[in-house]
Amino acid sequence: MNHTKKICCGMAALMLCIGCLTGCGANTQETAETASSSSSAAESSETAETTQTARSEAEQSASESDAKSALTQFLEGCKNSDTDAILSVADYRGLQQALDGDAFDETQFQEDLRAKLCDGFESYTIGEVTRSAEDLADFNEMTGQFREALSEDSEEPEDADTQRCIDYLLTLMQPADDRCVYAVTVTTDGTDSTDEIALLRYGDAWQLDLVSQAAQAILSRDAESGGTE
């Protein structure tokens, strides 16, 4: 199996595992079990715990609001054929440049992006969000393991095109600070379809998770170029 196909098959397996994350991580709270604790200490602890819970809920709500704003910007960009809005939260240009190399053409890229994401796009509805600290930890652990495996792979890529795609994948597979998954229903040419769109937060910025899309695109490119097993 050639190098590109090998790394992307591994990526596909990784993304399958990530896609199966349930998002149902439970929140746990520590309780005082010391019999000698006074009632005043218990009340103080409860007050502090309530304050912390309220602060956490407020932070979570603000974070989800920011993620939803980024997703809305992307979907509005699709609806209005605004590629600048799309690219501000989804690095499709970087992916295409990795695929095309010196053959990358900005005009053609813009046309293809509109054809893929904007043509026939009529409306959208953003549904429920799934957000779990456990899912985020699993995502970061699995992407970290794959990045480590790539860095330790002693097999040299066949060509510069393959190395360029590997380098791009590595830029995507960075540990995230947060992760939200939204159910989104899109109406295209009169037909409704519902799917999940994942967003990752790095610092203060939210962006679409393109890891699985990048792996699929590179696998497709490899197949079209006649990659051999």
Short mmCIF file of C-alpha atoms in Angstrom, two decimals:
data_model
loop_
_atom_site.label_atom_id
_atom_site.label_comp_id
_atom_site.label_asym_id
_atom_site.label_seq_id
_atom_site.Cartn_x
_atom_site.Cartn_y
_atom_site.Cartn_z
CA MET A 1 0.00 0.00 0.00
CA ASN A 2 1.49 3.36 -0.97
CA HIS A 3 2.32 5.96 1.65
CA THR A 4 -0.57 8.33 0.92
CA LYS A 5 -3.16 5.58 1.04
CA LYS A 6 -1.65 4.14 4.21
CA ILE A 7 -1.79 7.37 6.18
CA CYS A 8 -5.27 8.22 4.92
CA CYS A 9 -6.68 4.78 5.71
CA GLY A 10 -5.33 5.28 9.21
CA MET A 11 -6.91 8.73 9.24
CA ALA A 12 -10.25 7.31 8.10
CA ALA A 13 -10.18 4.78 10.94
CA LEU A 14 -9.30 7.56 13.37
CA MET A 15 -12.16 9.75 12.17
CA LEU A 16 -14.58 6.83 12.40
CA CYS A 17 -13.68 6.47 16.06
CA ILE A 18 -14.07 10.20 16.63
CA GLY A 19 -17.40 10.19 14.80
CA CYS A 20 -18.67 7.53 17.18
CA LEU A 21 -18.11 9.75 20.23
CA THR A 22 -21.39 9.89 22.07
CA GLY A 23 -21.08 13.33 23.58
CA CYS A 24 -22.69 12.07 26.78
CA GLY A 25 -19.81 12.58 29.18
CA ALA A 26 -21.12 12.97 32.70
CA ASN A 27 -20.29 15.85 34.99
CA THR A 28 -19.12 14.71 38.40
CA GLN A 29 -18.99 16.61 41.63
CA GLU A 30 -16.88 15.91 44.64
CA THR A 31 -18.73 15.65 47.96
CA ALA A 32 -17.33 16.11 51.38
CA GLU A 33 -17.36 12.87 53.34
CA THR A 34 -15.66 14.01 56.50
CA ALA A 35 -18.03 13.43 59.40
CA SER A 36 -16.45 16.20 61.43
CA SER A 37 -17.26 18.90 58.86
CA SER A 38 -19.37 21.62 60.43
CA SER A 39 -22.66 22.78 58.93
CA SER A 40 -21.17 26.23 58.27
CA ALA A 41 -18.31 24.68 56.31
CA ALA A 42 -20.80 22.62 54.33
CA GLU A 43 -22.84 25.73 53.56
CA SER A 44 -19.72 27.60 52.44
CA SER A 45 -18.74 24.69 50.24
CA GLU A 46 -22.22 24.56 48.74
CA THR A 47 -22.15 28.29 48.05
CA ALA A 48 -18.76 28.07 46.38
CA GLU A 49 -19.90 25.07 44.38
CA THR A 50 -23.04 26.87 43.26
CA THR A 51 -21.01 29.89 42.23
CA GLN A 52 -18.57 27.73 40.30
CA THR A 53 -21.43 25.89 38.59
CA ALA A 54 -23.06 29.17 37.59
CA ARG A 55 -19.74 30.48 36.26
CA SER A 56 -19.13 27.26 34.31
CA GLU A 57 -22.62 27.33 32.83
CA ALA A 58 -22.17 30.97 31.81
CA GLU A 59 -18.81 30.22 30.19
CA GLN A 60 -20.26 27.20 28.42
CA SER A 61 -23.20 29.23 27.13
CA ALA A 62 -20.88 31.98 25.86
CA SER A 63 -18.60 29.45 24.18
CA GLU A 64 -21.49 27.70 22.47
CA SER A 65 -22.81 31.08 21.34
CA ASP A 66 -19.44 31.87 19.73
CA ALA A 67 -19.37 28.46 18.04
CA LYS A 68 -22.89 28.94 16.74
CA SER A 69 -21.94 32.38 15.40
CA ALA A 70 -19.03 30.85 13.46
CA LEU A 71 -21.32 28.13 12.09
CA THR A 72 -23.94 30.72 11.15
CA GLN A 73 -21.29 32.74 9.32
CA PHE A 74 -20.32 29.65 7.33
CA LEU A 75 -23.93 28.76 6.47
CA GLU A 76 -24.80 32.35 5.55
CA GLY A 77 -21.75 32.33 3.29
CA CYS A 78 -23.07 29.20 1.57
CA LYS A 79 -26.53 30.72 1.25
CA ASN A 80 -25.24 34.01 -0.19
CA SER A 81 -22.34 32.63 -2.26
CA ASP A 82 -19.97 34.62 -0.05
CA THR A 83 -16.70 32.70 -0.22
CA ASP A 84 -14.94 35.15 2.10
CA ALA A 85 -17.42 34.28 4.86
CA ILE A 86 -16.98 30.56 4.18
CA LEU A 87 -13.20 30.69 4.17
CA SER A 88 -13.05 32.76 7.35
CA VAL A 89 -14.15 29.69 9.33
CA ALA A 90 -13.20 26.80 7.00
CA ASP A 91 -9.74 26.45 5.44
CA TYR A 92 -10.84 24.96 2.13
CA ARG A 93 -8.24 27.04 0.32
CA GLY A 94 -5.42 25.47 2.32
CA LEU A 95 -6.79 22.01 1.56
CA GLN A 96 -7.02 22.70 -2.17
CA GLN A 97 -3.53 24.18 -2.22
CA ALA A 98 -2.25 21.02 -0.54
CA LEU A 99 -3.97 18.92 -3.19
CA ASP A 100 -2.96 21.02 -6.21
CA GLY A 101 0.44 22.40 -5.29
CA ASP A 102 1.80 24.68 -8.02
CA ALA A 103 -1.26 23.89 -10.16
CA PHE A 104 -3.56 25.69 -7.71
CA ASP A 105 -5.71 28.31 -9.46
CA GLU A 106 -7.58 30.82 -7.30
CA THR A 107 -10.28 31.57 -9.87
CA GLN A 108 -11.02 27.91 -10.46
CA PHE A 109 -10.97 27.24 -6.73
CA GLN A 110 -13.55 29.97 -6.10
CA GLU A 111 -15.80 28.60 -8.85
CA ASP A 112 -15.54 25.05 -7.56
CA LEU A 113 -16.22 26.15 -3.97
CA ARG A 114 -19.41 27.95 -5.00
CA ALA A 115 -20.52 24.98 -7.07
CA LYS A 116 -19.92 22.59 -4.18
CA LEU A 117 -21.30 24.60 -1.27
CA CYS A 118 -23.51 27.37 -2.65
CA ASP A 119 -25.36 26.21 -5.75
CA GLY A 120 -28.95 25.35 -4.90
CA PHE A 121 -28.50 26.29 -1.23
CA GLU A 122 -31.81 27.76 -0.08
CA SER A 123 -32.04 27.77 3.71
CA TYR A 124 -30.76 26.15 6.89
CA THR A 125 -31.76 25.41 10.46
CA ILE A 126 -29.25 24.93 13.27
CA GLY A 127 -30.46 22.32 15.74
CA GLU A 128 -29.15 20.88 18.99
CA VAL A 129 -25.53 21.07 20.04
CA THR A 130 -23.44 18.25 21.50
CA ARG A 131 -20.52 19.36 23.65
CA SER A 132 -18.57 17.09 25.98
CA ALA A 133 -15.25 17.48 27.77
CA GLU A 134 -14.81 13.72 27.41
CA ASP A 135 -15.29 13.89 23.64
CA LEU A 136 -12.79 16.75 23.38
CA ALA A 137 -10.22 14.79 25.39
CA ASP A 138 -10.73 11.73 23.20
CA PHE A 139 -10.44 13.85 20.04
CA ASN A 140 -7.19 15.41 21.20
CA GLU A 141 -5.76 12.08 22.34
CA MET A 142 -6.54 10.28 19.10
CA THR A 143 -5.31 13.07 16.82
CA GLY A 144 -2.19 13.34 18.98
CA GLN A 145 -1.52 9.63 18.59
CA PHE A 146 -1.87 9.88 14.84
CA ARG A 147 0.41 12.92 14.63
CA GLU A 148 3.00 11.01 16.62
CA ALA A 149 2.66 8.00 14.33
CA LEU A 150 3.17 10.18 11.28
CA SER A 151 6.23 11.87 12.74
CA GLU A 152 7.77 8.50 13.60
CA ASP A 153 7.03 6.87 10.23
CA SER A 154 10.41 6.09 8.69
CA GLU A 155 8.98 5.47 5.22
CA GLU A 156 9.73 8.33 2.85
CA PRO A 157 6.80 9.73 0.84
CA GLU A 158 6.87 8.88 -2.85
CA ASP A 159 6.84 12.50 -4.01
CA ALA A 160 6.51 16.13 -3.03
CA ASP A 161 2.73 16.04 -3.58
CA THR A 162 2.34 13.35 -0.93
CA GLN A 163 4.57 15.22 1.53
CA ARG A 164 2.58 18.40 0.98
CA CYS A 165 -0.67 16.59 1.80
CA ILE A 166 0.87 15.05 4.92
CA ASP A 167 2.10 18.46 6.06
CA TYR A 168 -1.38 19.91 5.62
CA LEU A 169 -2.97 17.09 7.62
CA LEU A 170 -0.53 17.77 10.42
CA THR A 171 -1.51 21.44 10.52
CA LEU A 172 -5.15 20.38 10.96
CA MET A 173 -4.46 17.80 13.65
CA GLN A 174 -3.62 20.16 16.47
CA PRO A 175 -5.07 19.74 19.98
CA ALA A 176 -8.21 21.86 20.27
CA ASP A 177 -9.35 23.92 23.24
CA ASP A 178 -13.02 23.10 22.71
CA ARG A 179 -15.31 21.16 20.38
CA CYS A 180 -19.00 21.53 19.50
CA VAL A 181 -21.10 19.43 17.15
CA TYR A 182 -24.34 20.91 15.77
CA ALA A 183 -27.18 19.17 13.97
CA VAL A 184 -27.85 21.22 10.84
CA THR A 185 -30.73 20.85 8.39
CA VAL A 186 -30.08 22.35 4.94
CA THR A 187 -32.61 22.83 2.15
CA THR A 188 -30.97 22.42 -1.26
CA ASP A 189 -33.03 22.54 -4.45
CA GLY A 190 -36.16 21.92 -2.38
CA THR A 191 -34.76 18.89 -0.56
CA ASP A 192 -34.02 18.81 3.18
CA SER A 193 -31.02 16.96 4.55
CA THR A 194 -29.76 16.84 8.13
CA ASP A 195 -26.14 16.26 9.10
CA GLU A 196 -23.74 17.04 11.92
CA ILE A 197 -21.14 19.79 11.59
CA ALA A 198 -18.26 19.84 14.07
CA LEU A 199 -16.40 22.99 15.08
CA LEU A 200 -13.13 23.27 16.96
CA ARG A 201 -11.88 26.18 19.06
CA TYR A 202 -8.23 27.24 19.05
CA GLY A 203 -7.68 30.14 21.40
CA ASP A 204 -10.57 32.53 20.83
CA ALA A 205 -11.33 31.40 17.27
CA TRP A 206 -13.82 28.73 16.18
CA GLN A 207 -13.44 26.93 12.87
CA LEU A 208 -14.99 24.00 11.04
CA ASP A 209 -13.35 20.65 11.65
CA LEU A 210 -12.01 19.66 8.21
CA VAL A 211 -9.87 16.69 9.29
CA SER A 212 -12.14 13.95 7.93
CA GLN A 213 -12.92 15.97 4.77
CA ALA A 214 -9.21 16.45 4.14
CA ALA A 215 -8.51 12.73 4.55
CA GLN A 216 -11.33 11.83 2.17
CA ALA A 217 -10.18 14.40 -0.40
CA ILE A 218 -6.61 13.08 -0.30
CA LEU A 219 -7.82 9.50 -0.61
CA SER A 220 -9.93 10.49 -3.61
CA ARG A 221 -6.99 12.31 -5.19
CA ASP A 222 -4.80 9.26 -4.65
CA ALA A 223 -7.36 6.98 -6.30
CA GLU A 224 -7.80 9.30 -9.28
CA SER A 225 -4.05 9.50 -9.82
CA GLY A 226 -3.87 5.71 -10.03
CA GLY A 227 -2.33 5.03 -6.61
CA THR A 228 -1.37 1.40 -6.17
CA GLU A 229 -1.72 -0.82 -3.13
#
